[in-house]
Short mmCIF file of C-alpha atoms and ligand atoms in Angstrom, two decimals:
data_model
loop_
_atom_site.label_atom_id
_atom_site.label_comp_id
_atom_site.label_asym_id
_atom_site.label_seq_id
_atom_site.Cartn_x
_atom_site.Cartn_y
_atom_site.Cartn_z
CA MET A 14 -0.23 -14.23 -3.21
CA ARG A 15 -0.44 -12.86 -6.72
CA ILE A 16 -0.70 -9.11 -7.26
CA ASP A 17 -1.55 -7.72 -10.69
CA VAL A 18 -1.07 -4.03 -11.31
CA LEU A 19 -2.67 -2.33 -14.31
CA THR A 20 -0.83 0.88 -15.08
CA LEU A 21 0.24 3.24 -17.84
CA PHE A 22 3.74 3.38 -16.32
CA PRO A 23 4.96 -0.11 -15.42
CA ALA A 24 8.58 1.08 -15.40
CA MET A 25 7.82 3.21 -12.32
CA PHE A 26 7.55 -0.02 -10.31
CA GLU A 27 10.94 -1.44 -11.25
CA SER A 28 12.99 0.22 -8.56
CA PRO A 29 10.65 -0.22 -5.55
CA LEU A 30 10.16 -3.89 -6.44
CA SER A 31 13.90 -4.52 -6.77
CA TYR A 32 15.00 -3.88 -3.19
CA SER A 33 14.87 -5.38 0.25
CA ILE A 34 11.65 -7.03 1.45
CA LEU A 35 9.72 -6.74 -1.83
CA LYS A 36 12.63 -8.17 -3.78
CA ARG A 37 13.16 -11.08 -1.38
CA ALA A 38 9.44 -11.86 -1.17
CA GLN A 39 9.30 -12.23 -4.94
CA GLU A 40 12.50 -14.26 -5.12
CA SER A 41 11.22 -16.68 -2.50
CA ASP A 42 7.81 -17.01 -4.23
CA ILE A 43 5.90 -15.48 -1.33
CA VAL A 44 4.39 -13.07 -3.81
CA GLU A 45 4.21 -12.79 -7.57
CA ILE A 46 3.79 -9.24 -8.84
CA VAL A 47 2.71 -8.86 -12.45
CA LEU A 48 2.61 -5.47 -14.19
CA THR A 49 0.45 -4.92 -17.25
CA ASP A 50 0.58 -1.80 -19.40
CA ILE A 51 -2.90 -0.42 -20.06
CA ARG A 52 -1.53 1.34 -23.15
CA ASP A 53 -0.99 -2.06 -24.81
CA PHE A 54 -4.77 -2.24 -25.05
CA ALA A 55 -5.21 1.03 -26.94
CA THR A 56 -6.80 0.42 -30.31
CA ASP A 57 -5.58 3.30 -32.45
CA ARG A 58 -2.16 3.79 -33.95
CA TYR A 59 -1.30 6.61 -31.52
CA ARG A 60 -1.90 4.25 -28.55
CA LYS A 61 -4.38 6.73 -27.15
CA VAL A 62 -5.83 5.93 -23.74
CA ASP A 63 -7.29 9.30 -22.71
CA ASP A 64 -9.65 11.85 -24.17
CA LYS A 65 -11.29 15.19 -23.41
CA PRO A 66 -14.07 15.22 -20.81
CA TYR A 67 -17.66 15.44 -22.06
CA GLY A 68 -19.14 18.70 -20.85
CA GLY A 69 -15.80 20.47 -21.09
CA GLY A 70 -13.26 21.26 -18.43
CA PRO A 71 -9.52 20.89 -18.01
CA GLY A 72 -7.41 17.79 -18.50
CA MET A 73 -8.03 14.39 -19.99
CA VAL A 74 -9.99 11.40 -18.76
CA MET A 75 -8.97 7.74 -19.02
CA MET A 76 -11.04 6.05 -21.70
CA PRO A 77 -13.03 3.00 -20.63
CA GLY A 78 -12.12 0.75 -23.61
CA PRO A 79 -8.40 0.16 -22.93
CA VAL A 80 -8.95 -0.24 -19.17
CA PHE A 81 -11.75 -2.78 -19.65
CA ASP A 82 -9.81 -4.74 -22.28
CA CYS A 83 -6.69 -4.72 -20.11
CA PHE A 84 -8.67 -5.84 -17.06
CA GLU A 85 -10.41 -8.66 -18.92
CA TYR A 86 -7.03 -9.87 -20.22
CA VAL A 87 -5.39 -9.71 -16.78
CA GLU A 88 -8.33 -11.39 -15.06
CA LYS A 89 -7.79 -14.51 -17.17
CA LEU A 90 -4.07 -14.77 -16.39
CA SER A 91 -4.87 -16.72 -13.23
CA PRO A 92 -7.81 -18.94 -12.20
CA GLU A 93 -8.01 -17.06 -8.89
CA LYS A 94 -10.65 -14.35 -9.31
CA GLY A 95 -8.99 -11.82 -7.02
CA ARG A 96 -10.05 -8.69 -5.24
CA VAL A 97 -10.22 -5.75 -7.64
CA ILE A 98 -9.09 -2.37 -6.37
CA LEU A 99 -9.34 0.96 -8.13
CA LEU A 100 -6.88 3.55 -6.80
CA THR A 101 -8.65 6.86 -6.40
CA PRO A 102 -8.56 9.77 -3.94
CA GLN A 103 -12.33 9.28 -3.69
CA GLY A 104 -12.00 5.78 -2.21
CA GLN A 105 -12.05 4.42 1.31
CA LYS A 106 -8.92 5.48 3.18
CA PHE A 107 -6.18 2.83 3.34
CA ASP A 108 -4.86 1.89 6.77
CA GLN A 109 -3.13 -0.97 8.57
CA LYS A 110 -6.44 -2.76 9.17
CA LYS A 111 -7.12 -2.74 5.43
CA ALA A 112 -3.54 -3.93 4.77
CA VAL A 113 -4.10 -6.91 7.09
CA GLU A 114 -7.43 -7.64 5.39
CA LEU A 115 -5.86 -7.54 1.92
CA SER A 116 -2.90 -9.67 3.01
CA LYS A 117 -5.33 -12.56 3.54
CA GLU A 118 -6.39 -12.58 -0.12
CA LYS A 119 -4.86 -14.93 -2.67
CA ARG A 120 -4.93 -12.36 -5.44
CA LEU A 121 -5.21 -8.59 -5.73
CA ILE A 122 -5.78 -6.67 -8.95
CA LEU A 123 -4.83 -2.99 -8.57
CA ILE A 124 -5.79 -0.43 -11.21
CA ALA A 125 -3.82 2.81 -11.26
CA GLY A 126 -5.32 5.89 -12.87
CA ARG A 127 -3.68 8.92 -14.50
CA TYR A 128 -4.69 12.30 -15.89
CA GLU A 129 -8.00 13.58 -14.43
CA GLY A 130 -8.90 10.02 -13.47
CA PHE A 131 -11.22 7.30 -14.76
CA ASP A 132 -14.25 7.58 -17.00
CA GLU A 133 -17.11 6.93 -14.57
CA ARG A 134 -18.08 3.75 -16.46
CA ILE A 135 -14.83 2.14 -15.32
CA ARG A 136 -15.94 2.65 -11.73
CA ILE A 137 -19.45 1.42 -12.42
CA GLY A 138 -18.64 -1.45 -14.80
CA LEU A 139 -15.75 -3.06 -12.95
CA CYS A 140 -17.57 -2.98 -9.58
CA ALA A 141 -14.15 -2.52 -8.01
CA GLU A 142 -13.42 -1.56 -4.45
CA GLN A 143 -12.12 2.02 -4.38
CA ILE A 144 -9.14 2.80 -2.18
CA SER A 145 -7.40 6.09 -1.43
CA ILE A 146 -4.05 6.29 0.34
CA GLY A 147 -4.95 9.63 1.92
CA ASP A 148 -6.73 12.94 1.54
CA PHE A 149 -4.43 14.40 -1.09
CA VAL A 150 -4.22 14.11 -4.85
CA LEU A 151 -1.30 12.36 -6.55
CA SER A 152 -0.49 12.67 -10.24
CA GLY A 153 -1.19 8.99 -10.73
CA GLY A 154 -2.16 5.77 -9.00
CA GLU A 155 1.29 4.16 -9.33
CA LEU A 156 2.68 5.46 -6.04
CA ALA A 157 -0.59 4.58 -4.32
CA ALA A 158 -0.40 1.04 -5.72
CA MET A 159 3.20 0.74 -4.51
CA VAL A 160 2.19 1.85 -1.02
CA ILE A 161 -0.47 -0.84 -0.90
CA VAL A 162 1.83 -3.53 -2.34
CA ASP A 163 4.54 -2.71 0.21
CA ALA A 164 2.19 -2.57 3.21
CA VAL A 165 0.52 -5.85 2.22
CA VAL A 166 3.57 -7.88 1.21
CA ARG A 167 5.47 -7.22 4.45
CA LEU A 168 2.54 -8.86 6.27
CA LEU A 169 2.77 -12.11 4.30
CA ALA A 170 4.20 -15.07 6.18
CA GLY A 171 7.96 -15.25 5.71
CA ALA A 172 8.28 -11.85 4.02
CA LEU A 173 10.10 -10.26 6.97
CA GLY A 174 13.31 -11.75 8.26
CA ASP A 175 12.03 -11.67 11.83
CA GLU A 176 8.49 -13.10 11.88
CA GLY A 177 7.63 -11.15 15.02
CA SER A 178 8.45 -7.70 13.80
CA ALA A 179 5.26 -6.81 11.90
CA GLY A 180 3.22 -7.51 15.05
CA ASP A 181 5.09 -4.82 16.98
CA ASP A 182 4.78 -2.16 14.29
CA SER A 183 2.73 0.98 14.79
CA PHE A 184 -1.04 0.49 14.28
CA SER A 185 -0.86 -3.32 14.46
CA GLU A 186 -2.33 -3.18 17.99
CA GLY A 187 -4.09 0.11 17.56
CA LEU A 188 -1.10 1.97 19.06
CA LEU A 189 2.03 3.68 17.79
CA GLU A 190 5.18 1.66 18.34
CA TYR A 191 7.28 2.18 21.49
CA PRO A 192 10.67 3.97 21.19
CA GLN A 193 13.48 1.85 19.78
CA TYR A 194 17.20 2.12 20.52
CA THR A 195 20.33 0.43 19.22
CA ARG A 196 24.07 0.86 19.89
CA PRO A 197 25.81 2.93 21.14
CA GLU A 198 24.50 3.05 24.70
CA VAL A 199 25.24 6.79 24.88
CA PHE A 200 25.01 9.06 21.83
CA ARG A 201 25.64 12.82 22.16
CA ASP A 202 24.76 12.67 25.86
CA MET A 203 21.50 10.84 25.14
CA LYS A 204 21.38 7.55 27.02
CA VAL A 205 19.43 4.38 26.27
CA PRO A 206 16.75 4.00 29.00
CA GLU A 207 18.07 1.83 31.84
CA VAL A 208 15.15 -0.60 31.65
CA LEU A 209 16.20 -1.75 28.15
CA LEU A 210 19.60 -2.74 29.50
CA SER A 211 18.15 -4.59 32.49
CA GLY A 212 17.57 -7.93 30.76
CA ASP A 213 14.23 -8.17 32.63
CA HIS A 214 11.86 -9.09 29.77
CA GLU A 215 8.66 -8.57 31.73
CA LYS A 216 9.75 -5.13 32.86
CA ILE A 217 10.79 -4.26 29.30
CA ALA A 218 7.42 -5.39 27.91
CA ARG A 219 5.58 -3.27 30.54
CA TRP A 220 7.73 -0.23 29.76
CA ARG A 221 7.18 -0.61 26.03
CA ARG A 222 3.44 -0.88 26.45
CA GLN A 223 3.43 2.20 28.67
CA MET A 224 5.55 4.15 26.16
CA ALA A 225 3.34 3.06 23.27
CA LEU A 226 0.27 4.28 25.15
CA GLU A 227 1.86 7.62 26.10
CA ARG A 228 3.14 8.20 22.59
CA THR A 229 -0.22 7.41 21.03
CA LYS A 230 -2.02 9.67 23.53
CA LYS A 231 0.35 12.51 22.67
CA HIS A 232 0.62 12.19 18.87
CA ARG A 233 -2.47 10.27 17.76
CA PRO A 234 -5.21 10.45 20.41
CA ASP A 235 -7.72 9.58 17.68
CA LEU A 236 -6.31 6.02 17.63
CA LEU A 237 -7.10 5.55 21.35
CA LYS A 238 -10.63 6.81 20.79
CA ASN A 239 -11.17 4.42 17.89
CA ASN A 240 -9.60 1.33 19.39
CA PHE A 241 -9.97 1.39 23.16
C1 LIG B 307 -4.75 13.47 -10.68
S1 LIG B 307 -5.53 12.07 -10.05
C2 LIG B 307 -7.20 12.34 -10.50
C3 LIG B 307 -8.00 12.97 -9.41
C4 LIG B 307 -9.45 13.19 -9.80
N1 LIG B 307 -9.56 14.26 -10.75
C5 LIG B 307 -10.25 13.55 -8.54
O1 LIG B 307 -10.34 14.71 -8.20
O2 LIG B 307 -10.76 12.63 -7.89
C6 LIG B 307 -5.02 10.79 -11.16
C7 LIG B 307 -5.00 9.40 -10.58
O3 LIG B 307 -4.10 9.34 -9.50
C8 LIG B 307 -4.51 8.37 -8.57
N2 LIG B 307 -4.59 9.00 -7.24
C9 LIG B 307 -4.45 10.31 -6.97
N3 LIG B 307 -4.54 10.55 -5.66
C10 LIG B 307 -4.74 9.35 -5.06
C11 LIG B 307 -4.93 8.95 -3.71
N4 LIG B 307 -4.94 9.81 -2.70
N5 LIG B 307 -5.10 7.63 -3.47
C12 LIG B 307 -5.10 6.73 -4.47
N6 LIG B 307 -4.94 7.07 -5.78
C13 LIG B 307 -4.76 8.35 -6.07
C14 LIG B 307 -5.84 7.81 -9.06
O4 LIG B 307 -5.61 6.56 -9.68
C15 LIG B 307 -6.29 8.87 -10.03
O5 LIG B 307 -7.12 8.31 -11.03
#
């Protein structure tokens, strides 16, 4: 997979992309992540990419010119057309189902906004899919893009050390994950459930399913309503 990110702050991505799963996935060519600075496409000598909103009001709006020019440049960097995603709190809410859907694409192009957001013609002209990572407002789309990159890349074949582990994660089967334990067997008087020490794999699988159901019913009953 190739993921292009259009952003005014490419340096914000350096650290998250340099550790653990995301780092390994890039090193083993499972994913190529390319950052492009929208500001490089500003046309004036101040490298201006934002301006005051027509009609008045607070803040600045991202100008269409630099975003369009940047997008048209990035689009041509690979023959694969890609799925274009505009990060905005007004978009469709991101979830594990969407992550799975996006992980099947060959190329994603993510566009991160800043300031008061995008000039409306960016939305209209790019015909991009709009995605929100939740009902709250961030200062910029960079963190939202990182959330999507992380959630998608860990689903790519070979990205996780243990191929099975993404399948057990919360939401992958419409349920929260069952409780997990590791050593020691007893910690501050809290004991690992006997069944997990039994070695009986069928019994363990049944217990985990039961726990996942109970946990989901208690903490996220909405998931049961939507999926069962
Ligand atoms: C301060 S926000 C602009 C919010 C805009 N004024 C509004 O009310 O819809 C700046 C940028 O952060 C990003 N952003 C903020 N919250 C987000 C969210 N929940 N999901 C995805 N992107 C978000 C978007 O790219 C947005 O253009």
